[in-house]
């Protein structure tokens, strides 16, 4: 067996937006499955990724605008879901 070191994918430009969209899709899937523990984990990850995306793409804010609007909608959906579930779950 041989170990190979890989670098982390870049969060610059479209690649970063694609990663944010994948994270959002994973959060929606976890929400749909009722896996609130996973939603919480992904939410923590989302915070870190979003902070880094903003930092890296500061000179090109337009690349992030639609992704952030989509993410905002996903969080609105999450809040709606939490309002229909028992308080201890969300």
mmCIF file of N, CA, C and O in Angstrom:
data_model
loop_
_atom_site.group_PDB
_atom_site.id
_atom_site.type_symbol
_atom_site.label_atom_id
_atom_site.label_comp_id
_atom_site.label_asym_id
_atom_site.label_seq_id
_atom_site.Cartn_x
_atom_site.Cartn_y
_atom_site.Cartn_z
ATOM 1 N N UNK A 1 0.851 -1.176 0.000
ATOM 2 C CA UNK A 1 0.000 0.000 0.000
ATOM 3 C C UNK A 1 0.893 1.233 0.000
ATOM 4 O O UNK A 1 1.909 1.266 0.664
ATOM 5 N N UNK A 2 0.459 2.228 -0.740
ATOM 6 C CA UNK A 2 1.198 3.481 -0.839
ATOM 7 C C UNK A 2 0.291 4.640 -0.451
ATOM 8 O O UNK A 2 -0.836 4.731 -0.929
ATOM 9 N N UNK A 3 0.755 5.497 0.397
ATOM 10 C CA UNK A 3 -0.005 6.687 0.790
ATOM 11 C C UNK A 3 0.373 7.842 -0.115
ATOM 12 O O UNK A 3 1.540 8.049 -0.421
ATOM 13 N N UNK A 4 -0.625 8.582 -0.522
ATOM 14 C CA UNK A 4 -0.404 9.749 -1.370
ATOM 15 C C UNK A 4 -1.042 10.951 -0.703
ATOM 16 O O UNK A 4 -2.225 10.918 -0.363
ATOM 17 N N UNK A 5 -0.263 11.996 -0.528
ATOM 18 C CA UNK A 5 -0.795 13.230 0.060
ATOM 19 C C UNK A 5 -1.511 14.021 -1.024
ATOM 20 O O UNK A 5 -1.020 14.150 -2.139
ATOM 21 N N UNK A 6 -2.671 14.511 -0.685
ATOM 22 C CA UNK A 6 -3.413 15.346 -1.625
ATOM 23 C C UNK A 6 -3.654 16.700 -0.989
ATOM 24 O O UNK A 6 -3.730 16.827 0.236
ATOM 25 N N UNK A 7 -3.785 17.691 -1.814
ATOM 26 C CA UNK A 7 -4.071 19.021 -1.286
ATOM 27 C C UNK A 7 -5.583 19.211 -1.225
ATOM 28 O O UNK A 7 -6.336 18.574 -1.950
ATOM 29 N N UNK A 8 -5.985 20.086 -0.353
ATOM 30 C CA UNK A 8 -7.409 20.399 -0.229
ATOM 31 C C UNK A 8 -7.877 21.096 -1.496
ATOM 32 O O UNK A 8 -7.127 21.863 -2.097
ATOM 33 N N UNK A 9 -9.108 20.840 -1.925
ATOM 34 C CA UNK A 9 -9.611 21.520 -3.118
ATOM 35 C C UNK A 9 -9.687 23.026 -2.881
ATOM 36 O O UNK A 9 -9.938 23.485 -1.775
ATOM 37 N N UNK A 10 -9.470 23.780 -3.933
ATOM 38 C CA UNK A 10 -9.508 25.231 -3.834
ATOM 39 C C UNK A 10 -10.938 25.716 -3.643
ATOM 40 O O UNK A 10 -11.878 25.173 -4.222
ATOM 41 N N UNK A 11 -11.097 26.744 -2.861
ATOM 42 C CA UNK A 11 -12.406 27.359 -2.663
ATOM 43 C C UNK A 11 -12.554 28.627 -3.493
ATOM 44 O O UNK A 11 -13.528 29.351 -3.351
ATOM 45 N N UNK A 12 -11.614 28.873 -4.385
ATOM 46 C CA UNK A 12 -11.674 30.076 -5.214
ATOM 47 C C UNK A 12 -12.664 29.892 -6.359
ATOM 48 O O UNK A 12 -12.781 28.814 -6.930
ATOM 49 N N UNK A 13 -13.396 30.938 -6.651
ATOM 50 C CA UNK A 13 -14.288 30.977 -7.803
ATOM 51 C C UNK A 13 -15.349 29.897 -7.830
ATOM 52 O O UNK A 13 -15.956 29.566 -6.810
ATOM 53 N N UNK A 14 -15.582 29.358 -9.024
ATOM 54 C CA UNK A 14 -16.649 28.376 -9.245
ATOM 55 C C UNK A 14 -16.451 27.093 -8.438
ATOM 56 O O UNK A 14 -17.418 26.466 -8.027
ATOM 57 N N UNK A 15 -15.203 26.697 -8.231
ATOM 58 C CA UNK A 15 -14.940 25.492 -7.442
ATOM 59 C C UNK A 15 -15.455 25.631 -6.020
ATOM 60 O O UNK A 15 -16.033 24.703 -5.455
ATOM 61 N N UNK A 16 -15.247 26.790 -5.437
ATOM 62 C CA UNK A 16 -15.732 27.038 -4.084
ATOM 63 C C UNK A 16 -17.248 27.073 -4.022
ATOM 64 O O UNK A 16 -17.855 26.540 -3.090
ATOM 65 N N UNK A 17 -17.850 27.693 -5.030
ATOM 66 C CA UNK A 17 -19.311 27.746 -5.098
ATOM 67 C C UNK A 17 -19.867 26.329 -5.230
ATOM 68 O O UNK A 17 -20.842 25.968 -4.565
ATOM 69 N N UNK A 18 -19.223 25.505 -6.050
ATOM 70 C CA UNK A 18 -19.671 24.115 -6.224
ATOM 71 C C UNK A 18 -19.576 23.336 -4.915
ATOM 72 O O UNK A 18 -20.463 22.546 -4.596
ATOM 73 N N UNK A 19 -18.536 23.585 -4.151
ATOM 74 C CA UNK A 19 -18.405 22.905 -2.862
ATOM 75 C C UNK A 19 -19.475 23.363 -1.879
ATOM 76 O O UNK A 19 -20.012 22.552 -1.121
ATOM 77 N N UNK A 20 -19.787 24.641 -1.889
ATOM 78 C CA UNK A 20 -20.861 25.147 -1.036
ATOM 79 C C UNK A 20 -22.195 24.536 -1.449
ATOM 80 O O UNK A 20 -23.002 24.153 -0.595
ATOM 81 N N UNK A 21 -22.414 24.414 -2.751
ATOM 82 C CA UNK A 21 -23.654 23.803 -3.234
ATOM 83 C C UNK A 21 -23.741 22.329 -2.841
ATOM 84 O O UNK A 21 -24.813 21.839 -2.504
ATOM 85 N N UNK A 22 -22.616 21.617 -2.866
ATOM 86 C CA UNK A 22 -22.614 20.218 -2.452
ATOM 87 C C UNK A 22 -22.917 20.105 -0.962
ATOM 88 O O UNK A 22 -23.681 19.242 -0.532
ATOM 89 N N UNK A 23 -22.339 20.983 -0.186
ATOM 90 C CA UNK A 23 -22.613 21.002 1.248
ATOM 91 C C UNK A 23 -24.090 21.269 1.503
ATOM 92 O O UNK A 23 -24.726 20.620 2.332
ATOM 93 N N UNK A 24 -24.656 22.193 0.760
ATOM 94 C CA UNK A 24 -26.085 22.510 0.871
ATOM 95 C C UNK A 24 -26.930 21.292 0.502
ATOM 96 O O UNK A 24 -27.906 20.968 1.195
ATOM 97 N N UNK A 25 -26.567 20.595 -0.561
ATOM 98 C CA UNK A 25 -27.301 19.392 -0.971
ATOM 99 C C UNK A 25 -27.217 18.319 0.108
ATOM 100 O O UNK A 25 -28.211 17.638 0.410
ATOM 101 N N UNK A 26 -26.061 18.171 0.712
ATOM 102 C CA UNK A 26 -25.900 17.198 1.795
ATOM 103 C C UNK A 26 -26.774 17.569 2.994
ATOM 104 O O UNK A 26 -27.372 16.697 3.634
ATOM 105 N N UNK A 27 -26.859 18.861 3.285
ATOM 106 C CA UNK A 27 -27.696 19.313 4.399
ATOM 107 C C UNK A 27 -29.172 19.042 4.100
ATOM 108 O O UNK A 27 -29.916 18.592 4.970
ATOM 109 N N UNK A 28 -29.593 19.318 2.875
ATOM 110 C CA UNK A 28 -30.988 19.043 2.496
ATOM 111 C C UNK A 28 -31.294 17.546 2.589
ATOM 112 O O UNK A 28 -32.363 17.163 3.038
ATOM 113 N N UNK A 29 -30.361 16.720 2.163
ATOM 114 C CA UNK A 29 -30.557 15.269 2.227
ATOM 115 C C UNK A 29 -30.664 14.812 3.678
ATOM 116 O O UNK A 29 -31.535 13.998 4.024
ATOM 117 N N UNK A 30 -29.805 15.327 4.534
ATOM 118 C CA UNK A 30 -29.846 14.960 5.954
ATOM 119 C C UNK A 30 -31.150 15.449 6.588
ATOM 120 O O UNK A 30 -31.771 14.731 7.382
ATOM 121 N N UNK A 31 -31.574 16.641 6.223
ATOM 122 C CA UNK A 31 -32.843 17.175 6.726
ATOM 123 C C UNK A 31 -33.995 16.305 6.266
ATOM 124 O O UNK A 31 -34.875 15.947 7.055
ATOM 125 N N UNK A 32 -33.994 15.947 4.991
ATOM 126 C CA UNK A 32 -35.056 15.097 4.443
ATOM 127 C C UNK A 32 -35.117 13.730 5.103
ATOM 128 O O UNK A 32 -36.190 13.153 5.257
ATOM 129 N N UNK A 33 -33.949 13.231 5.515
ATOM 130 C CA UNK A 33 -33.884 11.929 6.177
ATOM 131 C C UNK A 33 -34.163 12.033 7.674
ATOM 132 O O UNK A 33 -34.223 11.023 8.370
ATOM 133 N N UNK A 34 -34.315 13.257 8.170
ATOM 134 C CA UNK A 34 -34.549 13.447 9.601
ATOM 135 C C UNK A 34 -33.300 13.210 10.436
ATOM 136 O O UNK A 34 -33.384 12.985 11.640
ATOM 137 N N UNK A 35 -32.127 13.284 9.812
ATOM 138 C CA UNK A 35 -30.852 13.056 10.507
ATOM 139 C C UNK A 35 -30.338 14.396 11.026
ATOM 140 O O UNK A 35 -29.462 15.025 10.446
ATOM 141 N N UNK A 36 -30.905 14.842 12.141
ATOM 142 C CA UNK A 36 -30.603 16.164 12.665
ATOM 143 C C UNK A 36 -29.197 16.255 13.232
ATOM 144 O O UNK A 36 -28.602 17.333 13.239
ATOM 145 N N UNK A 37 -28.646 15.157 13.663
ATOM 146 C CA UNK A 37 -27.256 15.148 14.124
ATOM 147 C C UNK A 37 -26.338 15.504 12.955
ATOM 148 O O UNK A 37 -25.420 16.307 13.098
ATOM 149 N N UNK A 38 -26.601 14.905 11.794
ATOM 150 C CA UNK A 38 -25.812 15.194 10.597
ATOM 151 C C UNK A 38 -26.046 16.632 10.133
ATOM 152 O O UNK A 38 -25.100 17.313 9.713
ATOM 153 N N UNK A 39 -27.268 17.115 10.230
ATOM 154 C CA UNK A 39 -27.552 18.512 9.868
ATOM 155 C C UNK A 39 -26.698 19.440 10.725
ATOM 156 O O UNK A 39 -26.103 20.398 10.219
ATOM 157 N N UNK A 40 -26.601 19.155 12.012
ATOM 158 C CA UNK A 40 -25.790 19.994 12.907
ATOM 159 C C UNK A 40 -24.314 19.961 12.510
ATOM 160 O O UNK A 40 -23.644 20.991 12.513
ATOM 161 N N UNK A 41 -23.808 18.774 12.190
ATOM 162 C CA UNK A 41 -22.414 18.656 11.760
ATOM 163 C C UNK A 41 -22.173 19.462 10.484
ATOM 164 O O UNK A 41 -21.183 20.186 10.372
ATOM 165 N N UNK A 42 -23.066 19.309 9.542
ATOM 166 C CA UNK A 42 -22.930 20.024 8.282
ATOM 167 C C UNK A 42 -23.081 21.527 8.465
ATOM 168 O O UNK A 42 -22.427 22.316 7.778
ATOM 169 N N UNK A 43 -23.914 21.943 9.392
ATOM 170 C CA UNK A 43 -24.082 23.358 9.693
ATOM 171 C C UNK A 43 -22.767 23.933 10.219
ATOM 172 O O UNK A 43 -22.345 25.019 9.806
ATOM 173 N N UNK A 44 -22.103 23.211 11.105
ATOM 174 C CA UNK A 44 -20.803 23.655 11.608
ATOM 175 C C UNK A 44 -19.792 23.768 10.472
ATOM 176 O O UNK A 44 -19.036 24.738 10.387
ATOM 177 N N UNK A 45 -19.785 22.776 9.599
ATOM 178 C CA UNK A 45 -18.884 22.791 8.455
ATOM 179 C C UNK A 45 -19.218 23.953 7.529
ATOM 180 O O UNK A 45 -18.322 24.639 7.026
ATOM 181 N N UNK A 46 -20.491 24.184 7.330
ATOM 182 C CA UNK A 46 -20.941 25.263 6.449
ATOM 183 C C UNK A 46 -20.424 26.614 6.933
ATOM 184 O O UNK A 46 -19.981 27.436 6.132
ATOM 185 N N UNK A 47 -20.456 26.832 8.220
ATOM 186 C CA UNK A 47 -19.970 28.088 8.794
ATOM 187 C C UNK A 47 -18.499 28.302 8.445
ATOM 188 O O UNK A 47 -18.104 29.386 8.005
ATOM 189 N N UNK A 48 -17.697 27.255 8.611
ATOM 190 C CA UNK A 48 -16.270 27.360 8.312
ATOM 191 C C UNK A 48 -16.015 27.574 6.823
ATOM 192 O O UNK A 48 -15.204 28.410 6.433
ATOM 193 N N UNK A 49 -16.719 26.807 5.985
ATOM 194 C CA UNK A 49 -16.536 26.915 4.536
ATOM 195 C C UNK A 49 -16.968 28.295 4.055
ATOM 196 O O UNK A 49 -16.276 28.931 3.249
ATOM 197 N N UNK A 50 -18.085 28.777 4.532
ATOM 198 C CA UNK A 50 -18.583 30.079 4.096
ATOM 199 C C UNK A 50 -17.622 31.203 4.491
ATOM 200 O O UNK A 50 -17.327 32.086 3.674
ATOM 201 N N UNK A 51 -17.105 31.168 5.712
ATOM 202 C CA UNK A 51 -16.120 32.169 6.132
ATOM 203 C C UNK A 51 -14.903 32.157 5.207
ATOM 204 O O UNK A 51 -14.421 33.206 4.783
ATOM 205 N N UNK A 52 -14.433 30.969 4.890
ATOM 206 C CA UNK A 52 -13.251 30.833 4.021
ATOM 207 C C UNK A 52 -13.568 31.279 2.579
ATOM 208 O O UNK A 52 -12.755 31.941 1.945
ATOM 209 N N UNK A 53 -14.738 30.920 2.093
ATOM 210 C CA UNK A 53 -15.150 31.336 0.751
ATOM 211 C C UNK A 53 -15.187 32.856 0.626
ATOM 212 O O UNK A 53 -14.723 33.418 -0.369
ATOM 213 N N UNK A 54 -15.734 33.506 1.607
ATOM 214 C CA UNK A 54 -15.818 34.969 1.590
ATOM 215 C C UNK A 54 -14.418 35.572 1.600
ATOM 216 O O UNK A 54 -14.120 36.502 0.851
ATOM 217 N N UNK A 55 -13.554 35.005 2.418
ATOM 218 C CA UNK A 55 -12.177 35.499 2.506
ATOM 219 C C UNK A 55 -11.442 35.339 1.169
ATOM 220 O O UNK A 55 -10.809 36.274 0.676
ATOM 221 N N UNK A 56 -11.541 34.171 0.573
ATOM 222 C CA UNK A 56 -10.821 33.875 -0.665
ATOM 223 C C UNK A 56 -11.385 34.636 -1.854
ATOM 224 O O UNK A 56 -10.647 35.059 -2.734
ATOM 225 N N UNK A 57 -12.686 34.809 -1.892
ATOM 226 C CA UNK A 57 -13.351 35.417 -3.044
ATOM 227 C C UNK A 57 -13.731 36.877 -2.818
ATOM 228 O O UNK A 57 -14.626 37.397 -3.479
ATOM 229 N N UNK A 58 -13.036 37.520 -1.926
ATOM 230 C CA UNK A 58 -13.349 38.912 -1.577
ATOM 231 C C UNK A 58 -13.325 39.838 -2.791
ATOM 232 O O UNK A 58 -14.117 40.774 -2.892
ATOM 233 N N UNK A 59 -12.457 39.576 -3.735
ATOM 234 C CA UNK A 59 -12.339 40.426 -4.921
ATOM 235 C C UNK A 59 -13.408 40.122 -5.967
ATOM 236 O O UNK A 59 -13.602 40.896 -6.898
ATOM 237 N N UNK A 60 -14.099 38.971 -5.828
ATOM 238 C CA UNK A 60 -15.138 38.577 -6.783
ATOM 239 C C UNK A 60 -16.402 38.159 -6.028
ATOM 240 O O UNK A 60 -16.796 36.998 -6.063
ATOM 241 N N UNK A 61 -17.046 39.090 -5.360
ATOM 242 C CA UNK A 61 -18.207 38.728 -4.537
ATOM 243 C C UNK A 61 -19.391 38.188 -5.343
ATOM 244 O O UNK A 61 -20.203 37.439 -4.822
ATOM 245 N N UNK A 62 -19.474 38.534 -6.613
ATOM 246 C CA UNK A 62 -20.592 38.069 -7.432
ATOM 247 C C UNK A 62 -20.628 36.562 -7.568
ATOM 248 O O UNK A 62 -21.700 35.970 -7.719
ATOM 249 N N UNK A 63 -19.480 35.925 -7.500
ATOM 250 C CA UNK A 63 -19.417 34.469 -7.634
ATOM 251 C C UNK A 63 -20.150 33.770 -6.493
ATOM 252 O O UNK A 63 -20.624 32.654 -6.644
ATOM 253 N N UNK A 64 -20.276 34.451 -5.380
ATOM 254 C CA UNK A 64 -20.903 33.829 -4.208
ATOM 255 C C UNK A 64 -22.361 34.227 -3.998
ATOM 256 O O UNK A 64 -23.070 33.573 -3.238
ATOM 257 N N UNK A 65 -22.816 35.273 -4.647
ATOM 258 C CA UNK A 65 -24.136 35.825 -4.352
ATOM 259 C C UNK A 65 -25.258 34.804 -4.484
ATOM 260 O O UNK A 65 -26.031 34.608 -3.537
ATOM 261 N N UNK A 66 -25.385 34.123 -5.619
ATOM 262 C CA UNK A 66 -26.474 33.172 -5.809
ATOM 263 C C UNK A 66 -26.350 31.996 -4.856
ATOM 264 O O UNK A 66 -27.345 31.527 -4.298
ATOM 265 N N UNK A 67 -25.119 31.518 -4.635
ATOM 266 C CA UNK A 67 -24.915 30.399 -3.713
ATOM 267 C C UNK A 67 -25.351 30.787 -2.300
ATOM 268 O O UNK A 67 -25.959 29.983 -1.586
ATOM 269 N N UNK A 68 -25.080 32.008 -1.911
ATOM 270 C CA UNK A 68 -25.477 32.454 -0.574
ATOM 271 C C UNK A 68 -26.986 32.638 -0.486
ATOM 272 O O UNK A 68 -27.580 32.346 0.556
ATOM 273 N N UNK A 69 -27.621 33.104 -1.556
ATOM 274 C CA UNK A 69 -29.078 33.215 -1.558
ATOM 275 C C UNK A 69 -29.722 31.829 -1.450
ATOM 276 O O UNK A 69 -30.703 31.648 -0.723
ATOM 277 N N UNK A 70 -29.159 30.857 -2.164
ATOM 278 C CA UNK A 70 -29.663 29.482 -2.071
ATOM 279 C C UNK A 70 -29.484 28.927 -0.670
ATOM 280 O O UNK A 70 -30.360 28.248 -0.131
ATOM 281 N N UNK A 71 -28.342 29.229 -0.079
ATOM 282 C CA UNK A 71 -28.065 28.760 1.277
ATOM 283 C C UNK A 71 -29.038 29.399 2.270
ATOM 284 O O UNK A 71 -29.552 28.729 3.173
ATOM 285 N N UNK A 72 -29.340 30.666 2.058
ATOM 286 C CA UNK A 72 -30.314 31.367 2.904
ATOM 287 C C UNK A 72 -31.673 30.669 2.838
ATOM 288 O O UNK A 72 -32.328 30.466 3.862
ATOM 289 N N UNK A 73 -32.090 30.271 1.639
ATOM 290 C CA UNK A 73 -33.358 29.559 1.479
ATOM 291 C C UNK A 73 -33.321 28.204 2.184
ATOM 292 O O UNK A 73 -34.300 27.786 2.799
ATOM 293 N N UNK A 74 -32.180 27.523 2.096
ATOM 294 C CA UNK A 74 -32.061 26.226 2.759
ATOM 295 C C UNK A 74 -32.218 26.380 4.272
ATOM 296 O O UNK A 74 -32.891 25.595 4.926
ATOM 297 N N UNK A 75 -31.642 27.433 4.829
ATOM 298 C CA UNK A 75 -31.790 27.671 6.266
ATOM 299 C C UNK A 75 -33.233 28.057 6.614
ATOM 300 O O UNK A 75 -33.738 27.667 7.674
ATOM 301 N N UNK A 76 -33.895 28.768 5.746
ATOM 302 C CA UNK A 76 -35.314 29.081 5.969
ATOM 303 C C UNK A 76 -36.125 27.791 5.983
ATOM 304 O O UNK A 76 -37.013 27.610 6.829
ATOM 305 N N UNK A 77 -35.802 26.868 5.068
ATOM 306 C CA UNK A 77 -36.479 25.567 5.037
ATOM 307 C C UNK A 77 -36.187 24.777 6.310
ATOM 308 O O UNK A 77 -37.071 24.115 6.855
ATOM 309 N N UNK A 78 -34.955 24.858 6.781
ATOM 310 C CA UNK A 78 -34.574 24.167 8.016
ATOM 311 C C UNK A 78 -35.382 24.703 9.196
ATOM 312 O O UNK A 78 -35.896 23.928 10.013
ATOM 313 N N UNK A 79 -35.537 26.007 9.272
ATOM 314 C CA UNK A 79 -36.325 26.601 10.354
ATOM 315 C C UNK A 79 -37.787 26.160 10.280
ATOM 316 O O UNK A 79 -38.406 25.861 11.309
ATOM 317 N N UNK A 80 -38.325 26.116 9.083
ATOM 318 C CA UNK A 80 -39.700 25.649 8.902
ATOM 319 C C UNK A 80 -39.840 24.209 9.372
ATOM 320 O O UNK A 80 -40.794 23.859 10.072
ATOM 321 N N UNK A 81 -38.879 23.381 9.001
ATOM 322 C CA UNK A 81 -38.895 21.969 9.414
ATOM 323 C C UNK A 81 -38.833 21.856 10.937
ATOM 324 O O UNK A 81 -39.550 21.060 11.546
ATOM 325 N N UNK A 82 -37.993 22.659 11.557
ATOM 326 C CA UNK A 82 -37.860 22.620 13.018
ATOM 327 C C UNK A 82 -39.137 23.070 13.725
ATOM 328 O O UNK A 82 -39.441 22.601 14.816
ATOM 329 N N UNK A 83 -39.887 23.942 13.096
ATOM 330 C CA UNK A 83 -41.141 24.396 13.693
ATOM 331 C C UNK A 83 -42.201 23.293 13.673
ATOM 332 O O UNK A 83 -43.121 23.306 14.486
ATOM 333 N N UNK A 84 -42.064 22.335 12.758
ATOM 334 C CA UNK A 84 -43.042 21.251 12.667
ATOM 335 C C UNK A 84 -42.605 20.002 13.415
ATOM 336 O O UNK A 84 -43.370 19.074 13.556
ATOM 337 N N UNK A 85 -41.370 19.997 13.924
ATOM 338 C CA UNK A 85 -40.838 18.850 14.665
ATOM 339 C C UNK A 85 -40.812 19.169 16.158
ATOM 340 O O UNK A 85 -40.825 20.339 16.542
ATOM 341 N N UNK A 86 -40.708 18.150 16.982
ATOM 342 C CA UNK A 86 -40.569 18.416 18.424
ATOM 343 C C UNK A 86 -39.346 19.282 18.706
ATOM 344 O O UNK A 86 -38.313 19.128 18.043
ATOM 345 N N UNK A 87 -39.440 20.163 19.655
ATOM 346 C CA UNK A 87 -38.369 21.104 19.968
ATOM 347 C C UNK A 87 -37.069 20.405 20.332
ATOM 348 O O UNK A 87 -35.994 20.901 20.054
ATOM 349 N N UNK A 88 -37.124 19.260 20.932
ATOM 350 C CA UNK A 88 -35.902 18.574 21.347
ATOM 351 C C UNK A 88 -35.103 18.045 20.169
ATOM 352 O O UNK A 88 -33.924 17.786 20.287
ATOM 353 N N UNK A 89 -35.693 17.897 19.019
ATOM 354 C CA UNK A 89 -35.000 17.347 17.858
ATOM 355 C C UNK A 89 -34.119 18.397 17.204
ATOM 356 O O UNK A 89 -32.997 18.146 16.853
ATOM 357 N N UNK A 90 -34.642 19.594 16.972
ATOM 358 C CA UNK A 90 -33.887 20.642 16.277
ATOM 359 C C UNK A 90 -33.151 21.451 17.272
ATOM 360 O O UNK A 90 -32.680 22.131 17.670
#
